[in-house]
Coordinates of N, CA and C in Angstrom, one line a residue:
M1 N 102.4 76.5 110.1 CA 102.6 78.0 109.5 C 101.4 78.1 108.8
E2 N 100.6 79.6 108.8 CA 99.5 79.6 108.0 C 100.3 80.1 106.2
D3 N 99.2 79.3 105.6 CA 99.8 79.8 103.8 C 99.6 81.1 103.9
K4 N 100.4 81.9 103.0 CA 100.2 83.2 102.4 C 98.8 83.4 101.6
S5 N 98.4 84.7 102.0 CA 96.9 84.6 100.8 C 97.4 84.7 99.3
Y6 N 96.3 84.3 98.7 CA 96.9 84.4 97.5 C 97.0 85.8 97.0
K7 N 96.5 86.7 97.6 CA 96.9 88.4 97.0 C 98.2 88.7 96.9
E8 N 99.3 88.1 97.9 CA 100.5 88.3 98.1 C 101.1 87.4 97.2
Y9 N 100.5 86.8 96.1 CA 101.2 86.0 95.2 C 101.0 87.0 93.4
L10 N 100.3 87.8 93.6 CA 99.9 88.7 92.2 C 100.8 89.7 92.0
G11 N 101.7 90.1 92.8 CA 102.3 91.0 92.2 C 103.9 90.8 91.9
Q12 N 104.1 89.3 91.8 CA 105.2 88.7 91.3 C 104.8 87.7 89.8
I13 N 103.6 87.8 89.4 CA 103.1 87.0 88.0 C 103.6 88.1 87.0
T14 N 104.4 87.0 86.1 CA 104.7 87.7 84.8 C 104.0 86.7 83.6
T15 N 103.5 86.0 83.9 CA 103.4 84.8 83.3 C 101.7 84.1 83.5
F16 N 100.8 83.9 82.5 CA 99.7 83.6 82.7 C 99.6 82.4 81.5
I17 N 99.5 81.1 82.2 CA 99.2 79.8 81.6 C 97.6 79.3 81.8
F18 N 97.0 79.2 80.8 CA 95.3 78.5 80.7 C 95.1 77.4 80.0
D19 N 94.3 76.6 80.5 CA 93.6 75.5 79.9 C 92.8 76.0 79.3
V20 N 92.2 75.4 78.3 CA 90.9 75.8 77.3 C 89.6 75.4 77.7
D21 N 89.2 74.0 77.8 CA 88.0 73.2 78.0 C 87.7 73.4 79.6
G22 N 86.5 74.3 80.1 CA 86.2 74.4 81.5 C 87.0 75.6 81.9
V23 N 87.9 76.2 81.1 CA 88.9 77.4 81.9 C 88.2 78.8 80.6
L24 N 88.7 78.3 79.4 CA 88.3 79.5 78.6 C 87.1 79.3 77.8
T25 N 86.6 78.1 78.2 CA 85.4 78.0 77.8 C 84.2 77.2 78.7
D26 N 83.5 77.1 78.6 CA 82.4 76.6 79.6 C 82.5 74.9 80.0
G27 N 83.0 74.3 79.2 CA 83.2 73.0 78.9 C 82.3 72.2 78.1
T28 N 81.2 72.9 77.8 CA 80.5 72.5 76.9 C 80.5 72.3 75.3
V29 N 80.5 71.2 74.7 CA 80.7 71.0 73.2 C 79.5 70.9 72.4
T30 N 79.4 71.9 71.7 CA 77.9 71.6 70.9 C 78.8 70.8 69.4
L31 N 77.4 69.9 69.1 CA 78.1 69.0 67.8 C 76.9 69.4 66.7
T32 N 77.5 69.5 65.5 CA 77.1 69.7 64.4 C 76.9 68.5 63.8
T33 N 75.7 68.8 62.7 CA 75.7 67.2 62.2 C 76.9 66.8 61.2
D34 N 77.8 67.5 60.8 CA 78.8 67.0 60.0 C 79.9 67.0 61.3
G35 N 79.8 66.8 62.2 CA 81.0 66.4 63.5 C 81.7 67.4 63.8
Q36 N 81.6 68.6 63.6 CA 82.2 69.8 64.0 C 81.7 69.8 65.3
L37 N 82.9 70.0 66.6 CA 83.1 70.5 68.0 C 82.8 72.0 67.9
L38 N 82.0 72.6 68.3 CA 82.1 73.9 68.5 C 82.0 74.6 70.5
R39 N 82.7 75.5 70.1 CA 82.7 75.9 71.5 C 82.8 77.2 71.6
T40 N 82.4 78.0 73.0 CA 82.1 79.7 73.2 C 82.8 80.2 74.1
M41 N 83.9 81.2 73.7 CA 84.6 82.0 74.5 C 84.1 83.2 74.9
H42 N 84.4 83.6 76.0 CA 83.6 85.1 76.5 C 84.7 86.2 76.3
V43 N 84.3 87.3 75.8 CA 84.9 88.1 75.0 C 85.4 89.0 76.1
K44 N 84.9 88.8 77.3 CA 85.6 89.4 78.2 C 87.1 89.0 78.7
D45 N 87.3 87.7 78.3 CA 88.3 87.0 79.0 C 89.2 87.4 77.5
G46 N 88.6 87.4 76.6 CA 89.8 88.0 75.5 C 90.5 88.9 75.7
F47 N 89.6 90.3 76.0 CA 90.1 91.6 76.1 C 90.9 91.6 77.3
A48 N 90.9 90.6 78.4 CA 91.8 90.7 79.5 C 93.0 90.2 78.9
M49 N 92.9 89.0 78.2 CA 94.4 88.6 77.8 C 95.2 89.5 76.9
K50 N 94.4 90.1 76.0 CA 94.9 91.1 75.0 C 95.6 92.3 75.7
T51 N 94.7 92.7 76.9 CA 95.6 93.9 77.8 C 96.6 93.4 78.3
A52 N 96.7 92.3 78.8 CA 98.0 91.3 79.6 C 99.0 91.5 78.7
L53 N 98.9 91.0 77.2 CA 99.8 91.2 76.4 C 100.3 92.2 76.2
L54 N 99.3 93.8 76.0 CA 100.0 95.0 75.4 C 100.4 95.2 76.6
N55 N 100.5 94.8 77.7 CA 101.5 95.1 79.4 C 102.8 94.5 79.6
G56 N 102.9 93.4 78.5 CA 104.6 93.0 78.8 C 104.2 91.6 79.2
F57 N 103.1 91.2 79.6 CA 102.9 90.0 80.0 C 102.8 88.6 79.4
N58 N 103.4 87.4 79.6 CA 103.2 86.1 79.1 C 102.1 85.5 79.1
I59 N 101.6 84.7 77.9 CA 100.2 84.2 77.7 C 100.6 83.1 77.3
C60 N 100.5 81.4 77.9 CA 100.0 80.5 77.0 C 99.2 79.6 77.4
I61 N 98.9 79.0 76.4 CA 97.9 78.3 76.4 C 98.3 76.6 76.4
I62 N 97.6 75.7 77.2 CA 98.3 74.2 77.1 C 96.7 73.3 77.6
S63 N 96.5 72.9 75.8 CA 95.2 72.0 76.2 C 95.2 70.6 75.6
G64 N 94.6 70.2 76.1 CA 94.6 68.5 75.5 C 93.4 68.7 74.2
G65 N 92.5 69.3 74.2 CA 91.9 69.7 72.8 C 92.6 70.3 71.9
T66 N 92.2 69.7 70.5 CA 92.7 70.0 69.1 C 92.3 71.2 68.1
N67 N 91.0 71.6 68.5 CA 90.1 72.3 67.7 C 91.0 73.6 67.1
E68 N 91.1 73.7 66.1 CA 91.9 74.4 65.4 C 91.4 75.9 65.3
G69 N 89.8 76.0 65.4 CA 89.5 77.1 65.3 C 89.9 78.0 66.9
V70 N 90.1 77.4 67.9 CA 90.6 77.9 69.1 C 91.9 78.5 68.9
R71 N 92.6 77.7 68.0 CA 93.7 78.4 68.0 C 93.9 80.0 67.1
V72 N 93.0 79.9 66.2 CA 92.5 81.0 65.3 C 92.2 82.0 66.4
R73 N 91.4 81.5 67.1 CA 90.9 82.8 68.1 C 92.0 83.5 68.7
L74 N 92.7 82.5 69.7 CA 93.7 83.2 70.0 C 94.7 83.8 69.6
R75 N 95.2 83.2 68.3 CA 96.2 84.2 67.4 C 95.6 85.4 67.3
D76 N 94.2 85.6 66.9 CA 93.4 86.8 66.6 C 94.1 87.9 68.0
L77 N 94.0 87.2 69.0 CA 93.9 88.0 70.5 C 95.5 88.3 70.7
G78 N 96.7 87.8 69.7 CA 98.0 87.7 70.0 C 98.7 87.0 70.8
I79 N 98.0 85.8 71.0 CA 98.8 84.6 71.7 C 99.2 83.8 70.8
T80 N 100.9 83.7 70.9 CA 101.5 82.7 70.0 C 101.8 81.5 70.7
D81 N 101.9 81.3 71.8 CA 102.4 79.9 72.4 C 101.0 79.4 72.9
I82 N 101.0 78.6 72.1 CA 99.5 77.7 71.9 C 100.1 76.3 71.9
Y83 N 99.8 75.8 72.7 CA 99.7 73.8 72.9 C 98.8 73.3 73.0
L84 N 98.4 72.7 71.7 CA 97.2 71.9 71.6 C 97.6 70.6 71.5
G85 N 96.5 69.5 71.7 CA 96.7 68.1 71.7 C 97.6 67.7 72.8
A86 N 97.7 68.8 73.9 CA 99.0 68.4 75.2 C 98.2 67.2 75.7
H87 N 98.9 66.1 75.8 CA 98.3 65.1 76.7 C 99.2 64.7 78.1
N88 N 100.2 65.5 77.9 CA 101.4 65.2 79.1 C 101.9 66.9 79.6
K89 N 100.8 67.6 80.3 CA 100.8 68.9 80.2 C 102.5 69.4 80.8
M90 N 102.8 68.6 81.9 CA 104.1 69.1 82.2 C 105.0 69.2 81.1
E91 N 105.2 68.2 80.1 CA 106.5 68.4 79.0 C 106.1 69.8 78.6
Q92 N 105.0 70.4 77.9 CA 104.8 71.5 77.2 C 104.7 72.9 78.1
F93 N 104.8 72.7 79.8 CA 105.3 73.5 80.7 C 106.3 74.0 81.0
N94 N 107.4 72.4 80.9 CA 108.8 72.7 81.1 C 109.3 73.5 80.0
E95 N 108.8 73.3 78.8 CA 109.5 73.4 77.6 C 109.1 74.7 77.2
Y96 N 107.7 75.7 77.8 CA 107.8 76.9 77.7 C 108.7 77.7 78.3
L97 N 108.6 77.2 79.9 CA 109.7 77.8 81.1 C 110.8 77.9 80.5
D98 N 111.2 76.8 79.9 CA 113.0 76.8 79.6 C 113.2 78.1 78.3
I99 N 112.0 78.1 77.2 CA 112.5 78.5 76.2 C 112.3 80.1 76.6
Y100 N 111.6 80.8 77.7 CA 111.3 81.8 77.8 C 112.1 82.4 79.2
E101 N 112.5 81.4 79.8 CA 113.4 81.4 81.0 C 112.4 81.9 82.2
I102 N 111.6 81.5 82.6 CA 110.5 82.0 83.6 C 110.7 80.8 84.7
R103 N 110.4 81.7 85.7 CA 110.2 80.7 86.9 C 109.3 80.2 87.3
P104 N 108.8 79.0 87.7 CA 107.4 78.6 88.3 C 106.9 79.6 88.9
E105 N 107.6 80.1 89.7 CA 106.6 80.9 91.1 C 106.6 82.5 90.5
N106 N 106.7 82.5 89.0 CA 106.0 83.9 88.2 C 104.7 83.8 87.7
V107 N 104.3 82.0 87.8 CA 103.4 82.0 86.9 C 101.9 81.5 87.7
L108 N 101.2 82.3 87.3 CA 99.6 81.8 87.5 C 99.0 81.3 86.1
Y109 N 98.6 79.7 86.8 CA 97.9 78.8 85.9 C 96.8 78.4 86.1
M110 N 95.7 78.7 85.9 CA 94.2 78.2 85.9 C 93.7 77.4 84.9
G111 N 93.4 76.2 86.0 CA 93.0 74.7 85.2 C 91.6 74.6 86.0
D112 N 90.8 73.2 85.6 CA 89.6 73.3 85.8 C 89.3 71.5 86.5
D113 N 90.4 70.7 86.0 CA 90.2 69.2 86.0 C 91.6 68.5 86.2
V114 N 91.4 67.4 86.3 CA 92.6 66.8 86.8 C 93.6 66.6 86.0
P115 N 93.5 66.8 84.6 CA 95.1 66.7 83.8 C 95.8 68.0 84.1
D116 N 95.2 69.1 84.8 CA 96.2 70.4 85.0 C 96.8 70.0 86.3
Y117 N 96.2 68.9 87.1 CA 97.0 69.2 88.2 C 98.4 69.2 88.4
P118 N 99.2 68.0 87.8 CA 100.4 68.3 88.1 C 101.0 69.4 87.6
V119 N 100.6 70.2 86.8 CA 101.2 71.9 86.6 C 101.2 72.5 87.5
M120 N 99.4 72.4 87.9 CA 99.3 73.4 89.2 C 100.2 73.0 90.4
K121 N 100.3 72.1 90.8 CA 101.4 71.9 91.8 C 102.8 72.6 91.9
E122 N 103.5 72.8 90.8 CA 104.7 73.5 90.5 C 104.3 75.0 90.0
V123 N 103.3 75.6 90.1 CA 103.3 76.9 89.8 C 103.5 77.9 91.2
G124 N 103.6 79.0 90.7 CA 103.7 80.4 92.0 C 101.8 80.5 92.9
L125 N 101.1 80.4 91.4 CA 99.7 80.8 92.1 C 99.0 80.0 91.3
P126 N 98.5 78.7 91.4 CA 97.6 78.0 90.8 C 95.9 78.3 91.2
C127 N 95.3 78.9 90.1 CA 93.8 79.5 90.6 C 92.7 78.1 89.4
C128 N 91.8 78.4 89.8 CA 90.7 77.7 89.0 C 89.4 78.2 88.9
P129 N 88.5 77.9 88.0 CA 86.9 78.7 88.1 C 86.5 78.0 89.1
Q130 N 85.3 78.8 89.7 CA 84.3 78.1 90.6 C 84.0 76.6 90.3
D131 N 83.9 76.4 89.3 CA 83.0 75.2 89.1 C 84.1 73.9 88.5
A132 N 85.5 74.0 88.9 CA 86.6 73.2 88.6 C 86.1 71.9 89.6
V133 N 86.8 71.1 89.6 CA 86.5 69.7 89.9 C 86.9 69.9 91.1
Q134 N 86.7 69.3 92.3 CA 87.0 69.4 93.8 C 88.7 69.1 94.0
E135 N 89.1 67.8 92.9 CA 90.9 67.8 93.4 C 91.5 68.9 92.9
I136 N 91.1 69.9 91.9 CA 91.6 71.1 91.4 C 91.0 72.3 92.4
K137 N 90.4 72.1 93.0 CA 89.9 73.4 94.0 C 90.7 73.1 95.5
S138 N 91.1 72.0 95.5 CA 91.4 71.5 96.8 C 93.6 72.1 97.2
I139 N 94.0 72.4 95.3 CA 95.4 72.7 95.6 C 95.2 74.2 94.9
S140 N 94.3 74.7 94.6 CA 94.1 76.2 94.0 C 94.4 77.3 95.2
K141 N 95.2 78.2 95.1 CA 95.2 79.2 96.1 C 94.2 80.0 95.8
Y142 N 93.7 80.2 94.6 CA 92.3 81.0 94.4 C 91.4 80.2 93.3
V143 N 90.2 80.8 94.2 CA 88.9 79.9 93.3 C 88.1 81.1 93.0
S144 N 88.2 81.1 91.8 CA 87.4 82.4 91.2 C 85.9 82.5 91.5
H145 N 85.1 83.4 91.5 CA 83.5 83.4 91.6 C 83.0 83.4 90.4
K146 N 83.8 83.4 89.6 CA 83.5 82.7 88.1 C 83.5 81.9 87.5
N147 N 82.6 81.0 86.8 CA 83.0 79.7 86.1 C 83.9 79.7 85.1
G148 N 84.2 78.9 84.5 CA 85.1 78.2 83.3 C 83.9 79.0 82.1
G149 N 84.8 80.0 81.3 CA 84.0 80.4 80.0 C 83.0 81.6 80.5
R150 N 82.8 81.8 81.7 CA 82.3 82.9 81.8 C 82.8 84.0 82.8
G151 N 84.2 84.1 82.8 CA 85.1 85.8 83.1 C 86.0 85.0 83.9
A152 N 86.0 84.0 84.3 CA 87.3 83.6 85.3 C 88.4 84.3 84.8
V153 N 88.8 83.8 83.8 CA 89.9 84.4 83.2 C 90.4 86.1 83.2
R154 N 89.3 86.5 82.9 CA 89.1 88.0 83.4 C 89.5 88.2 84.9
D155 N 88.8 87.9 85.3 CA 88.8 87.5 86.5 C 90.2 87.5 87.4
V156 N 91.1 86.9 87.0 CA 92.4 86.5 87.5 C 93.5 87.7 86.9
I157 N 93.3 88.1 85.6 CA 94.3 88.8 85.1 C 94.0 90.2 85.5
E158 N 92.7 90.5 85.6 CA 92.3 92.0 86.2 C 92.8 92.3 87.6
Q159 N 92.7 90.9 88.2 CA 93.4 91.1 89.8 C 95.0 91.5 89.6
V160 N 95.6 90.9 88.7 CA 96.9 90.6 88.7 C 97.4 92.3 88.0
L161 N 96.7 92.6 86.8 CA 97.3 93.8 86.3 C 96.9 95.1 87.4
K162 N 95.7 94.9 88.0 CA 95.5 95.9 89.1 C 96.5 96.1 90.2
V163 N 96.9 95.0 90.5 CA 97.9 95.2 91.8 C 99.2 95.7 91.3
Q164 N 99.2 95.2 90.2 CA 100.8 95.6 89.7 C 100.8 97.0 88.8
G165 N 99.2 98.0 88.9 CA 99.4 98.9 88.2 C 99.3 99.1 86.8
K166 N 98.9 98.1 86.3 CA 98.7 97.9 84.7 C 97.5 97.8 84.2
W167 N 96.3 97.8 85.1 CA 94.9 97.9 84.4 C 94.3 99.5 84.6
H168 N 93.6 99.6 83.5 CA 93.6 101.2 83.5 C 92.2 101.4 83.3
S169 N 91.5 102.4 83.8 CA 90.1 102.7 83.5 C 90.0 103.7 82.3
D170 N 91.0 104.3 82.1 CA 91.0 105.1 81.1 C 91.7 104.6 79.6
F171 N 91.3 103.2 79.1 CA 92.1 102.4 78.3 C 92.5 103.4 77.0
D172 N 93.3 103.1 76.3 CA 93.7 104.2 75.1 C 92.8 102.9 73.9
A173 N 91.4 103.5 73.3 CA 91.2 102.8 72.3 C 91.8 102.5 71.0
K174 N 93.3 103.0 70.6 CA 93.6 102.8 69.8 C 94.8 101.5 69.9
S175 N 95.0 101.3 71.2 CA 95.7 100.1 71.2 C 94.8 98.8 70.9
F176 N 93.6 98.7 71.1 CA 92.9 97.5 70.8 C 92.3 97.5 69.5

C-alpha cells in the first residue's frame, strides 16, 4: 500500500515541535574567548513561529542543548513550552502531549539527528531540514528544501498555515 503524500497530513496539524541545533540553527557553534557558545537563528523562522502562535497553533521546543540565550529568543517570540537539556526527548514529548491533551497524529515534529528519531516515529508528520542525517531523512514524510537554520522551519509552518487558510499575504502589522 502506498504511503500518503505529506501534503495530506498538513490539514490535521495543530502542533509544531522543533529541535534547536540543526533545525532552528544551522548546527554550528561559535566559541568566544570566555567560553560562550553562540548560535544563529533565522528571522524568517521566527516570523513564521510567531504567525503560527497568533493563529492558535501550539509550538513546543525540545532540545538537548542548554543555552539560555535560546530560551530568551524563543520566549521573545511568545513560545512558552521550551524543554532544554532534554536527553530523552520522549519524556518531554509525552509530558507535553499529556498537559495539552494533544494527539500525536496532530503533531509536526522537525528534527535533524539521531536523538530526534524516537519522537519522530510517533508523530503524524515527521519532517527534517535538507541537511539532516540519513537516519532522520529515511523516516521523514517531508524533507525541506531548506537547511537547518536557513528557513526549514518557515518552510513547514508556511505550508501548514497555507493549507489551513491561515497564512495571509496582507498581514496586519499591528499583530507583530
